[in-house]
Short mmCIF file of C-alpha atoms and ligand atoms in Angstrom, two decimals:
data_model
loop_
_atom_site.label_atom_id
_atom_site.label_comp_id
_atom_site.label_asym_id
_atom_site.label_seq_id
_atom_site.Cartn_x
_atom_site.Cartn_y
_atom_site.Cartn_z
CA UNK O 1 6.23 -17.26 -19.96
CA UNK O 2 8.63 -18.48 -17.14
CA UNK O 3 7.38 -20.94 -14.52
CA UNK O 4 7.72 -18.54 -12.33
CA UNK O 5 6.02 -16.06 -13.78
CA UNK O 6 2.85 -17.89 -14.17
CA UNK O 7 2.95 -19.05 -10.66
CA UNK O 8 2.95 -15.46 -10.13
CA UNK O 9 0.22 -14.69 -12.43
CA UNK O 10 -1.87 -17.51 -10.91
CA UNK O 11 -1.69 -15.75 -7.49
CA UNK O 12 -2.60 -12.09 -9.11
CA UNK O 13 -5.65 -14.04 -10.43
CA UNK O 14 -6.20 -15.82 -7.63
CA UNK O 15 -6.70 -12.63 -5.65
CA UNK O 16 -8.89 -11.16 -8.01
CA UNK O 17 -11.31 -14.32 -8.50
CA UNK O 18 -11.37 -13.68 -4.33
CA UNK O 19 -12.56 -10.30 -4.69
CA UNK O 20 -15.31 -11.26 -7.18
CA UNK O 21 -16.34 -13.87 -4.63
CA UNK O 22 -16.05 -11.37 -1.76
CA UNK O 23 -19.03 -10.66 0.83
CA UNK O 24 -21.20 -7.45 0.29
CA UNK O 25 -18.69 -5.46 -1.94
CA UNK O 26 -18.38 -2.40 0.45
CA UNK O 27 -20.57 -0.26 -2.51
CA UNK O 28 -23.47 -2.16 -1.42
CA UNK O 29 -22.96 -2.79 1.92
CA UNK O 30 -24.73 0.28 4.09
CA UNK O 31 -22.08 -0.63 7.00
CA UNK O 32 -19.51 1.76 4.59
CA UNK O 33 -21.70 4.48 3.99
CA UNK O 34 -20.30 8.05 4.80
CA UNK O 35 -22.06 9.72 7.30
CA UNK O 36 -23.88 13.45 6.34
CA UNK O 37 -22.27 15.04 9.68
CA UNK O 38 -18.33 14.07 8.35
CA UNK O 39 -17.22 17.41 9.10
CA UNK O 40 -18.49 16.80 12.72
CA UNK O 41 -15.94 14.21 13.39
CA UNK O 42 -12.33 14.63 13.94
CA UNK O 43 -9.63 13.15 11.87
CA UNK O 44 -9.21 9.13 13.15
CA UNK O 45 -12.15 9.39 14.94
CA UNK O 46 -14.30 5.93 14.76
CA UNK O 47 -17.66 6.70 12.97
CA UNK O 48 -19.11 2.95 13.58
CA UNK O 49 -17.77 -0.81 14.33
CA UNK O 50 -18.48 -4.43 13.96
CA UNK O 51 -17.09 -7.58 14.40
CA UNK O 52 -16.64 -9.66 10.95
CA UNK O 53 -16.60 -13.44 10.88
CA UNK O 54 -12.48 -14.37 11.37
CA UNK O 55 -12.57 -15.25 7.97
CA UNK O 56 -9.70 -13.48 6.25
CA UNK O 57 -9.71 -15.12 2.77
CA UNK O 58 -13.11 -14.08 1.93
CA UNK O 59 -11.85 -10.10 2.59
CA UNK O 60 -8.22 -9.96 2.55
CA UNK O 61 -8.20 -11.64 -0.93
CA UNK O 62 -5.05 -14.00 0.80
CA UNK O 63 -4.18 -16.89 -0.98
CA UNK O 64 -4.01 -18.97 2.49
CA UNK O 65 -6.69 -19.88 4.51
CA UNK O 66 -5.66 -18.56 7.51
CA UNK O 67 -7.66 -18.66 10.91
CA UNK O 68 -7.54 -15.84 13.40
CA UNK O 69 -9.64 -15.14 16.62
CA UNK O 70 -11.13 -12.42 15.91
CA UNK O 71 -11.47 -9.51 12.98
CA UNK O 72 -12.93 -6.46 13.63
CA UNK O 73 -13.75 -3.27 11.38
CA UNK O 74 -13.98 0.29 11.99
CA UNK O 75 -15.71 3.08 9.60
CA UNK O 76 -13.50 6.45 10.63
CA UNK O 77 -13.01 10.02 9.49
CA UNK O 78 -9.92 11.04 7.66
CA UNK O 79 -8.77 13.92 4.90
CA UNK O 80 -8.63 13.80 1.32
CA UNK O 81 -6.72 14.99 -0.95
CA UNK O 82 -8.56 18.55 -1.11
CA UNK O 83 -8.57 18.67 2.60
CA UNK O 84 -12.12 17.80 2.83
CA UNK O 85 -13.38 15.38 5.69
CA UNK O 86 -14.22 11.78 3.96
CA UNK O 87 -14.49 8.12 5.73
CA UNK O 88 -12.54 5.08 5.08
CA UNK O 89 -12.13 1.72 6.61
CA UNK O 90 -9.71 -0.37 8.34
CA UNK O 91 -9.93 -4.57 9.32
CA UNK O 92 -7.84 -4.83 12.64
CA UNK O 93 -7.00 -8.60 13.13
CA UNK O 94 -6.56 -10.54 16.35
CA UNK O 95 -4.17 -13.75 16.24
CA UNK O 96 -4.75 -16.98 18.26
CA UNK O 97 -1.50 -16.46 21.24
CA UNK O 98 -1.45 -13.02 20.20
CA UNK O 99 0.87 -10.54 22.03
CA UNK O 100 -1.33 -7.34 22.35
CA UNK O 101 1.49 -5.10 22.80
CA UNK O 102 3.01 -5.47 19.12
CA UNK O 103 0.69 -3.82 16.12
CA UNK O 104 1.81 -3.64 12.99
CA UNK O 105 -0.24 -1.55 10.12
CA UNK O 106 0.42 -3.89 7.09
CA UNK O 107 -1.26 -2.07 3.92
CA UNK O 108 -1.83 -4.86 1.59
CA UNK O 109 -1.05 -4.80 -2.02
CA UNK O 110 -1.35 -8.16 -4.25
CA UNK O 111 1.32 -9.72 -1.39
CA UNK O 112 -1.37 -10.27 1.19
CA UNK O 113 0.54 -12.97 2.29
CA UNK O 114 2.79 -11.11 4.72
CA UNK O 115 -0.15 -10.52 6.72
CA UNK O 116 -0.16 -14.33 7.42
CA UNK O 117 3.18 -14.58 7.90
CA UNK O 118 2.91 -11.18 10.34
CA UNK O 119 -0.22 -12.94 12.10
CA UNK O 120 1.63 -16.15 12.32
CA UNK O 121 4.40 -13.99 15.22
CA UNK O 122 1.15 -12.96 16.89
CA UNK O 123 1.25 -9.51 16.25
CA UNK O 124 -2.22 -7.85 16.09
CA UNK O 125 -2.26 -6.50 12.13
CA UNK O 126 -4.44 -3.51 11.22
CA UNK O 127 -5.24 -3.10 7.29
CA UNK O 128 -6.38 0.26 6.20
CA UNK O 129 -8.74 0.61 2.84
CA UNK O 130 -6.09 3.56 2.36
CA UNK O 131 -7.61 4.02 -1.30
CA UNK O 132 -10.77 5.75 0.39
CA UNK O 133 -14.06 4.37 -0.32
CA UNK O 134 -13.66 5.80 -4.01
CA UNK O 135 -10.96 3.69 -4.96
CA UNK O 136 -8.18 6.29 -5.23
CA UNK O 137 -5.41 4.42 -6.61
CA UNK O 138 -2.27 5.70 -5.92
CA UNK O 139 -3.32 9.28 -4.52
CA UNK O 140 -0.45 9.89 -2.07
CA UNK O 141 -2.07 12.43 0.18
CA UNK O 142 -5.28 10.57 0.81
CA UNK O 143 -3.72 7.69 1.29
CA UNK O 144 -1.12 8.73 3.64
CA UNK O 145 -3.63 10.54 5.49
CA UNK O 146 -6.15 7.25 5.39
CA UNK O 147 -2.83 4.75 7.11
CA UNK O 148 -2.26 7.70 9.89
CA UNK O 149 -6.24 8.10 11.16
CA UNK O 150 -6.41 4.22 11.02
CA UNK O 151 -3.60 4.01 13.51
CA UNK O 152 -5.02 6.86 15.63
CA UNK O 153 -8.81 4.27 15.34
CA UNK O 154 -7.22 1.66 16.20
CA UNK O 155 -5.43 2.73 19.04
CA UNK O 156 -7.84 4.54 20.38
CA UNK O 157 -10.47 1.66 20.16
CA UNK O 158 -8.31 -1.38 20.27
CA UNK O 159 -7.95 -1.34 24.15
CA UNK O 160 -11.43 -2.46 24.37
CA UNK O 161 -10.96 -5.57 22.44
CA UNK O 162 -7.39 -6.60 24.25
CA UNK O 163 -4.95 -4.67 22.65
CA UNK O 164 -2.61 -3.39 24.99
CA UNK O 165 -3.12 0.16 26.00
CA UNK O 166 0.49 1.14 25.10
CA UNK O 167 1.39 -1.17 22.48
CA UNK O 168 4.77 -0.63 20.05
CA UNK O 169 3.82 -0.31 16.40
CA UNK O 170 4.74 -0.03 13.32
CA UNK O 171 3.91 0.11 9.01
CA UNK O 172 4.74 -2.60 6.66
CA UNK O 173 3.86 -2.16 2.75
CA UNK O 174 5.25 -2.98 -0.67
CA UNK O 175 4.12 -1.01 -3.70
CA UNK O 176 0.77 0.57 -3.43
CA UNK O 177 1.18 -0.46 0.21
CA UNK O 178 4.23 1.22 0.85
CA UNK O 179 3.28 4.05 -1.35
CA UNK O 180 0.41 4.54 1.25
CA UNK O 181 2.91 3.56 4.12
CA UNK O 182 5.68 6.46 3.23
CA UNK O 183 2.95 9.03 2.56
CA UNK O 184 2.02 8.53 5.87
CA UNK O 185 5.51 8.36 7.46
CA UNK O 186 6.32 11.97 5.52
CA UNK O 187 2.77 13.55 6.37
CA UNK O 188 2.80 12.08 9.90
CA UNK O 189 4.81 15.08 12.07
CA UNK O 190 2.45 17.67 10.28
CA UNK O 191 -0.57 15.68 10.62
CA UNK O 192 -0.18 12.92 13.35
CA UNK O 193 2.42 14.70 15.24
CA UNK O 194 1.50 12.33 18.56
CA UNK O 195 1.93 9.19 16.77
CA UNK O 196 5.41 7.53 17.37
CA UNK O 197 5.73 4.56 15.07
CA UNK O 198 8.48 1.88 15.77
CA UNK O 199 9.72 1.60 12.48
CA UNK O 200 8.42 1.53 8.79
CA UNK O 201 9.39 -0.84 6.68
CA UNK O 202 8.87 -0.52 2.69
CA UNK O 203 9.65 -1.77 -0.38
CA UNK O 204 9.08 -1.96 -4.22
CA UNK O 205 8.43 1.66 -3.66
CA UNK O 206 7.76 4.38 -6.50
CA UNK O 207 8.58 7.57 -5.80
CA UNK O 208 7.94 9.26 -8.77
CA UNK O 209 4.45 8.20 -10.40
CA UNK O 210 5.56 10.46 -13.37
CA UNK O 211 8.44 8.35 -13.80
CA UNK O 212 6.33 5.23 -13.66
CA UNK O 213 4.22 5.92 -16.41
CA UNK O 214 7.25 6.16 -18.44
CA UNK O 215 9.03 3.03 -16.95
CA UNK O 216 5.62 0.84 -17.70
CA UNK O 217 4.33 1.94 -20.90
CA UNK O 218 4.11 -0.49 -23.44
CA UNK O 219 5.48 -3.24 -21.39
CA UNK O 220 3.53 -6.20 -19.03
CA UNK O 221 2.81 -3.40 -16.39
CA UNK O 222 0.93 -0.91 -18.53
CA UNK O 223 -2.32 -1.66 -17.33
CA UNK O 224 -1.27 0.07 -13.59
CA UNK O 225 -0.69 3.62 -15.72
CA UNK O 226 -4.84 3.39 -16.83
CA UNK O 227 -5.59 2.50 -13.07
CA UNK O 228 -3.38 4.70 -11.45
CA UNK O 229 -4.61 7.86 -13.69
CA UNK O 230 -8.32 6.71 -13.18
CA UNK O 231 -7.52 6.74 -9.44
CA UNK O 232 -6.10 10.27 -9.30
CA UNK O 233 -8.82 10.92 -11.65
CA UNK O 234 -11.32 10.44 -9.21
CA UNK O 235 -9.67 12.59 -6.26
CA UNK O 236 -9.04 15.65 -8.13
CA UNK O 237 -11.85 17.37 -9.74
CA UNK O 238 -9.53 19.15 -11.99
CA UNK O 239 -7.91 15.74 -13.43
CA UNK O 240 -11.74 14.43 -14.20
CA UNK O 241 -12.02 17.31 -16.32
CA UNK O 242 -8.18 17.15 -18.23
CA UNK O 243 -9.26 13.11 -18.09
CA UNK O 244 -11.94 13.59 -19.86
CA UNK O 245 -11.10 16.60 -22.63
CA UNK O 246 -7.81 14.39 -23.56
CA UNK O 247 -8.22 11.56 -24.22
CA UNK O 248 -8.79 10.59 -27.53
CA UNK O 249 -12.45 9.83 -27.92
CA UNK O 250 -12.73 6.68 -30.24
CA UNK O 251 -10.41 5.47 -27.57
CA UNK O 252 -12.55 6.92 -24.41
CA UNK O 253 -14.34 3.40 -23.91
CA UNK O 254 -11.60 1.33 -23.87
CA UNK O 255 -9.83 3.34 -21.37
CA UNK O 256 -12.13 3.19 -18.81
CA UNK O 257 -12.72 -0.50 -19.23
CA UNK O 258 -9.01 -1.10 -18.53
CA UNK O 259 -9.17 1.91 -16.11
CA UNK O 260 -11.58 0.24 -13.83
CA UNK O 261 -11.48 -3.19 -13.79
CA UNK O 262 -9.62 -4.97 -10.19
CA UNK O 263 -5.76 -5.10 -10.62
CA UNK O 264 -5.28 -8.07 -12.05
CA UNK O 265 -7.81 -7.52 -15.03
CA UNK O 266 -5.66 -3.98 -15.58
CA UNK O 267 -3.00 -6.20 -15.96
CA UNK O 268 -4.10 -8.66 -18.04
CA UNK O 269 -6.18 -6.03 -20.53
CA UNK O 270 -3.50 -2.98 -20.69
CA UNK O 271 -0.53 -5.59 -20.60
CA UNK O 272 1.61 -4.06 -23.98
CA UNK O 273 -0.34 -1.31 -24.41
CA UNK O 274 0.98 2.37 -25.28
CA UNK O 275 -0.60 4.52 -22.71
CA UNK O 276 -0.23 7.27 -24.16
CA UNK O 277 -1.61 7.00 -27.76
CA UNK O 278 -4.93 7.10 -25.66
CA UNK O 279 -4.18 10.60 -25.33
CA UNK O 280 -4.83 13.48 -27.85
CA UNK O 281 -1.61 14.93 -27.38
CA UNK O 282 0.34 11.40 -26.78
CA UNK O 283 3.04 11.56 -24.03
CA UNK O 284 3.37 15.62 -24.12
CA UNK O 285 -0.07 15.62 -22.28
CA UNK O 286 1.29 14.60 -19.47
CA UNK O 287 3.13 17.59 -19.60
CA UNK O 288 0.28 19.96 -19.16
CA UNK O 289 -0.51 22.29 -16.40
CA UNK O 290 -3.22 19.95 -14.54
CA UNK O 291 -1.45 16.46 -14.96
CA UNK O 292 1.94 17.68 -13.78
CA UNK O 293 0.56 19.55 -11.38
CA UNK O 294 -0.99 16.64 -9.37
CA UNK O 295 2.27 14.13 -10.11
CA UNK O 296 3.85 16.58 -8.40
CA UNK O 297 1.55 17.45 -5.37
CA UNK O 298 0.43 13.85 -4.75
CA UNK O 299 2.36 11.46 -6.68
CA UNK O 300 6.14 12.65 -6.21
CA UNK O 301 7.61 11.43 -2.17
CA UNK O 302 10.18 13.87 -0.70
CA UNK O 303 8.20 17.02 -0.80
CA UNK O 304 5.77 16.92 2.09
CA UNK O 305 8.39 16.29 5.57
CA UNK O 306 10.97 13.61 6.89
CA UNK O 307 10.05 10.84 8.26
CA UNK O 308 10.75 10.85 12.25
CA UNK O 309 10.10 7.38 12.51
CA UNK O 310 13.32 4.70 11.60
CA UNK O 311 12.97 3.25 8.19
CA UNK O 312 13.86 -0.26 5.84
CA UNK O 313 13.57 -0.01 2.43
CA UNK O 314 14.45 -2.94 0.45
CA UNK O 315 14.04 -2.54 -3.75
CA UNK O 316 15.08 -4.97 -6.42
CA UNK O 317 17.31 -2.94 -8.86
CA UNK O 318 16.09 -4.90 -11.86
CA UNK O 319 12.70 -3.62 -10.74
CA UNK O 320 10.98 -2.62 -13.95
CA UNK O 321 7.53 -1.08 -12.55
CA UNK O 322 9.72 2.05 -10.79
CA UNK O 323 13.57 2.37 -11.67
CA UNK O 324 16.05 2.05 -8.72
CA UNK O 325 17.18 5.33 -9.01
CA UNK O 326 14.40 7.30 -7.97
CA UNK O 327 14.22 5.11 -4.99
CA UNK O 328 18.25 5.64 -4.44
CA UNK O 329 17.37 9.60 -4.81
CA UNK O 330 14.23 9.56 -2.40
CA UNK O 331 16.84 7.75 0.41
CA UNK O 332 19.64 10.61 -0.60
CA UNK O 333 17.43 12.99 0.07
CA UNK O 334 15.14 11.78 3.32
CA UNK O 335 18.65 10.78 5.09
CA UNK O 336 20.07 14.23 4.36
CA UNK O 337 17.37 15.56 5.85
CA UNK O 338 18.14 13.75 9.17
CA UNK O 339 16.19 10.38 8.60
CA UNK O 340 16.95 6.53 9.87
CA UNK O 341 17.18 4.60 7.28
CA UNK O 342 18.43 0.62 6.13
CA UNK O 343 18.31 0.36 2.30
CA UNK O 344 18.71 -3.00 0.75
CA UNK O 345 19.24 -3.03 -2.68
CA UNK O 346 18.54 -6.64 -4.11
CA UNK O 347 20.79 -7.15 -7.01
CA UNK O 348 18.51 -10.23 -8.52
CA UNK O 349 14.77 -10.62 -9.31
CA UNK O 350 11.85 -8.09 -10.07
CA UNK O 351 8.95 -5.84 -8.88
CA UNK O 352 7.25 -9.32 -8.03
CA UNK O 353 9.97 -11.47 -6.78
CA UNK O 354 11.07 -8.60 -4.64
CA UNK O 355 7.28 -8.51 -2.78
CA UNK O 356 8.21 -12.28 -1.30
CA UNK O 357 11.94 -12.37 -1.39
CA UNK O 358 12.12 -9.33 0.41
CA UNK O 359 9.86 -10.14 2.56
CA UNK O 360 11.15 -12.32 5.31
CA UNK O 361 14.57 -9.25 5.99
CA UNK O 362 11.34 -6.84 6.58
CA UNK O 363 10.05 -9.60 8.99
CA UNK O 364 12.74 -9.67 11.05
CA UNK O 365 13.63 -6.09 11.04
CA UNK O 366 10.18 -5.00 11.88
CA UNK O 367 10.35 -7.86 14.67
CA UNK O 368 13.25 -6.04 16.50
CA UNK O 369 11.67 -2.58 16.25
CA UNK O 370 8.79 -4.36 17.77
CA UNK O 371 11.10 -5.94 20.47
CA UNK O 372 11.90 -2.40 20.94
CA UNK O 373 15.67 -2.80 19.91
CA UNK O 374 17.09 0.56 18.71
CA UNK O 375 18.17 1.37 14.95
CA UNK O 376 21.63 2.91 14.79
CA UNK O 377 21.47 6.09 13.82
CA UNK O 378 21.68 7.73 10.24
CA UNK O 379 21.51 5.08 7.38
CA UNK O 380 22.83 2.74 5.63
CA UNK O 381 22.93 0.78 2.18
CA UNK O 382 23.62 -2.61 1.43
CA UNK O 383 23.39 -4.45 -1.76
CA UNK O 384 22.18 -7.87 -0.94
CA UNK O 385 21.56 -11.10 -2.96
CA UNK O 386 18.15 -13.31 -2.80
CA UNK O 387 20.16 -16.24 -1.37
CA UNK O 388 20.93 -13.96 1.71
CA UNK O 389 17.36 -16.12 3.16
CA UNK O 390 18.94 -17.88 6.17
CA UNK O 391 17.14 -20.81 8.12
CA UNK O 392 16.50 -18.03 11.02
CA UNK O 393 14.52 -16.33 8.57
CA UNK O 394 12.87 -19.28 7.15
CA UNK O 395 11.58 -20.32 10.68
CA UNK O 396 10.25 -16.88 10.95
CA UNK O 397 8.47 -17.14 8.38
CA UNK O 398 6.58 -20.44 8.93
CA UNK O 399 6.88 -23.37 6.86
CA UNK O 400 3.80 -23.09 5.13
CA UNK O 401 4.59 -19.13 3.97
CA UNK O 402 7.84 -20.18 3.35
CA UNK O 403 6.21 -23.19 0.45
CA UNK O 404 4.20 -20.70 -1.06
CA UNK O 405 7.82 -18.52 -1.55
CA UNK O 406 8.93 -21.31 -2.90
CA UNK O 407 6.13 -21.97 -5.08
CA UNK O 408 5.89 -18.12 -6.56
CA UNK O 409 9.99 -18.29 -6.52
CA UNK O 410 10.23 -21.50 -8.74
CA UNK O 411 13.90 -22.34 -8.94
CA UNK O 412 15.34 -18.80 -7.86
CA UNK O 413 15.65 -19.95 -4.03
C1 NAG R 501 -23.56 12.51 13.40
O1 NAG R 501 -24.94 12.24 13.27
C2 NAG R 501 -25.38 11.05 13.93
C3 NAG R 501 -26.83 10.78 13.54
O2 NAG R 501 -27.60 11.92 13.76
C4 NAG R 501 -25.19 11.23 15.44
O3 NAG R 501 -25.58 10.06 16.12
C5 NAG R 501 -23.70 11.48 15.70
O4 NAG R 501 -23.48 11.72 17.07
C6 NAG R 501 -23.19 12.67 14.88
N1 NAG R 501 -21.77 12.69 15.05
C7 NAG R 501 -21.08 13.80 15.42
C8 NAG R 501 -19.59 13.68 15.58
O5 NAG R 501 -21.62 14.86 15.62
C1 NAG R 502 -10.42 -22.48 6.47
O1 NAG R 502 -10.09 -23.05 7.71
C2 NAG R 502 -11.20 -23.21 8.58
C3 NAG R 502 -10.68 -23.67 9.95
O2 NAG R 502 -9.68 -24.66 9.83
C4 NAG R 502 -12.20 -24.19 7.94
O3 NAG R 502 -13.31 -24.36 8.77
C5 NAG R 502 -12.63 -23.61 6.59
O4 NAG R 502 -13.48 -24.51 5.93
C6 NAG R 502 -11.42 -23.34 5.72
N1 NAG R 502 -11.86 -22.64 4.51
C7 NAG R 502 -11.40 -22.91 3.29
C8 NAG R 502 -11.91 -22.08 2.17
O5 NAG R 502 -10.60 -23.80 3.08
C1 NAG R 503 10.02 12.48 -11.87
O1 NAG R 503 10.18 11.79 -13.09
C2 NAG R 503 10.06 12.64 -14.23
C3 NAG R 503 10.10 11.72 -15.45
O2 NAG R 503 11.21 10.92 -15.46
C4 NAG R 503 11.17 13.67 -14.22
O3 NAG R 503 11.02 14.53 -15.32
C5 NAG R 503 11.06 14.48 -12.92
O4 NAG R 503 12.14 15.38 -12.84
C6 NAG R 503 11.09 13.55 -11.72
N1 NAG R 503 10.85 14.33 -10.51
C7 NAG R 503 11.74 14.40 -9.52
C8 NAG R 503 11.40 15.29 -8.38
O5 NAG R 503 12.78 13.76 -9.53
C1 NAG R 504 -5.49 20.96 -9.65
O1 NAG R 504 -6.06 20.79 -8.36
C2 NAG R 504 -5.13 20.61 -7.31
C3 NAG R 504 -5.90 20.36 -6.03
O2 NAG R 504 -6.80 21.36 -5.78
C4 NAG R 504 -4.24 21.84 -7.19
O3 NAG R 504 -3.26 21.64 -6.18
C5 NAG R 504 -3.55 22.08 -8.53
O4 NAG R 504 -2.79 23.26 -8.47
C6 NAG R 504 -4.59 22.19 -9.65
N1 NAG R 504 -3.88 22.31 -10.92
C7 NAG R 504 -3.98 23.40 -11.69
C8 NAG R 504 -3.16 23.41 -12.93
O5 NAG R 504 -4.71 24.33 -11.41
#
């Protein structure tokens, strides 16, 4: 293993000894409980609120200790992936010398630490719990639905706790964050039609999950194919039942254990397995009605609207959790459809790499959308090399952000 990797491996653990560590996990904690009347409430409507120690490592899982004002949380209703009213959460964060009028709805992944680096501008950062309370893994629809009713809570209730009335705003995410970020910017004209985000900026994105299982079988990844099908597992009651009838049963146990343990445990457990010899019918299961039915309904991007709002997509092309190409396709086909869109193409580094080097051009793009400077129109694609980091980017990003990129970078920078 590379120095580089294993710095990168120490953070993954890191975040996972956090989340052992955490408060009340939200199973236990009442606060999260789903209320009987759901149905009564309308989609981003707050349920409850409190006010949470400004502690963010022991919540946010961040690898800094980072101290903020104030953090509050809201319980809200949203939509799941049946249609059905369900709750989920979101953490809005106040900065010391904040500037209320710039929001940005960072859904965190295992790179928490652009929240910092976001907080660190002074932009208030909202974080949804877009998996639902159920843990739902990489279910598109929920998720996108979760991101778009936590910006409707959060500007409906952050006025009363200094945000500015009428503040610009806008979604940040990489991986299963931006998976839950462009789900929302493709669902948001049918289902948030009044929300007008600044910008969304994305990257290590997977736009076919179909085409992910295949990319990460067998290699270091594999463990995200037994979380990700235990997540959509859980939000369609006709994949619990395929789940359950297909897998091969001496090999039931083991699947589950991998299935459900936090990310980095996947990781470390599933790392070289073959997914699919877990399944009775190997990798032609996934070809049956029910599985391909939900990759395509919730797990392939492209097929539920445009998004209105202007996009960045940045993607490493050596990135070996979700091939380049699908994200090259999913641009093709969202800018011929009228979209906004800059798409950097990093010609060096990986699915991790990409998470921090990528980082600090989504900074200061999201930073002039927030500044309310306007995108040119239609898109464009630029192949771009790590080393593109200037010192204007590097200040951005703080000095202290910009050690731990060095430290999870190694000698790449
Ligand atoms: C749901 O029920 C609670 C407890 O009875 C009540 O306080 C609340 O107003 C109800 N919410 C809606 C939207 O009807
Ligand atoms: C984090 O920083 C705060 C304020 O500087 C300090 O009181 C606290 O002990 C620190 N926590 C950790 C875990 O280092
Ligand atoms: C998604 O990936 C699968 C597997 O590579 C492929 O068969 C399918 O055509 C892809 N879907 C789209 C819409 O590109
Ligand atoms: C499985 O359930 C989903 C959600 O209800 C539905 O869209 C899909 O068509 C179902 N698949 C099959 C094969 O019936």
């Amino acid at each position: 293993m590379s120095a580089t990797m294993l710095s990168i491996f120490s953070v993954f653990l890191l975040i996972c000894a956090a989340f052992a560590a955490s408060i009340t996990p939200p199973s236990q904690d009442p606060w999260y409980e789903q209320p009987s009347n759901i149905s009564d409430y309308v989609a981003g409507e707050m349920i409850r609120s409190r006010s949470v120690p400004p502690e963010l490592e022991s919540f946010l899982a961040l690898p800094l200790n980072v101290s903020v004002k104030a953090v509050y949380q809201y319980l809200f209703r949203t939509t799941d992936s049946l249609g059905d009213a369900v709750a989920s959460a979101v953490t809005l964060i106040e900065p010391y010398n904040s500037d209320p009028s710039k929001l940005v709805g960072y859904q965190a992944f295992y790179d928490s630490a652009n929240i910092a680096a976001a907080l660190n501008l002074g932009w208030w950062v909202f974080t949804t719990d877009y998996e639902g309370l159920n843990a739902e893994f990489t279910v598109g629809l929920q998720s996108g639905h979760a991101v778009l009713d936590s910006t409707r809570v959060v500007l409906d209730e952050g006025p009363s706790v200094g945000l500015s009335r009428n503040p610009r705003y806008a979604l940040w995410g990489y991986s299963g964050g931006a998976l839950a970020s462009i789900w929302a910017a493709e669902l948001q004209s049918s289902y948030a039609p009044e929300l007008n985000y600044a910008g969304v900026a994305v990257g290590g994105t997977t736009p076919n999950t179909t085409s992910v299982l295949q990319t990460i079988n067998t290699g270091s990844h594999a463990g995200l194919a037994f979380s990700a099908t235990y997540g959509q597992s859980k939000a369609f009651p006709n994949l619990t039942n395929w789940l359950s009838e297909s897998l091969v049963p001496s090999k039931s146990a083991q699947f589950y254990s991998i299935a459900s343990g936090c990310l980095s445990q996947a990781t470390s457990q599933g790392s070289g397995q073959d997914f699919f010899t877990y399944f009775k019918n190997g990798e032609a299961s996934f070809n049956e009605d029910v599985p391909r039915s939900i990759h395509k309904w919730s797990g392939q991007m492209g097929l539920h609207g445009t998004p209105t709002a202007p996009m960045f997509v940045y993607k490493s092309t050596g990135d070996e959790i979700s091939p380049v190409e699908d994200t090259d396709d999913l641009v093709k086909k969202y800018c011929g459809a009228g979209a906004r869109i800059e798409y950097h193409r990093d010609l060096v580094g990986t699915h991790e790499t990409e998470a921090i080097s990528g980082s600090a051009s989504a900074l200061e793009w999201i930073s002039d959308r927030l500044k309310g400077k306007a995108v040119e129109s239609g898109c464009s694609t630029k192949n771009v090399l790590l080393s593109s980091l200037s010192a204007e980017t590097v200040a951005l990003l703080g000095e202290e952000l910009f050690a731990l990129l060095q430290a999870v970078l190694g000698g790449m920078l």
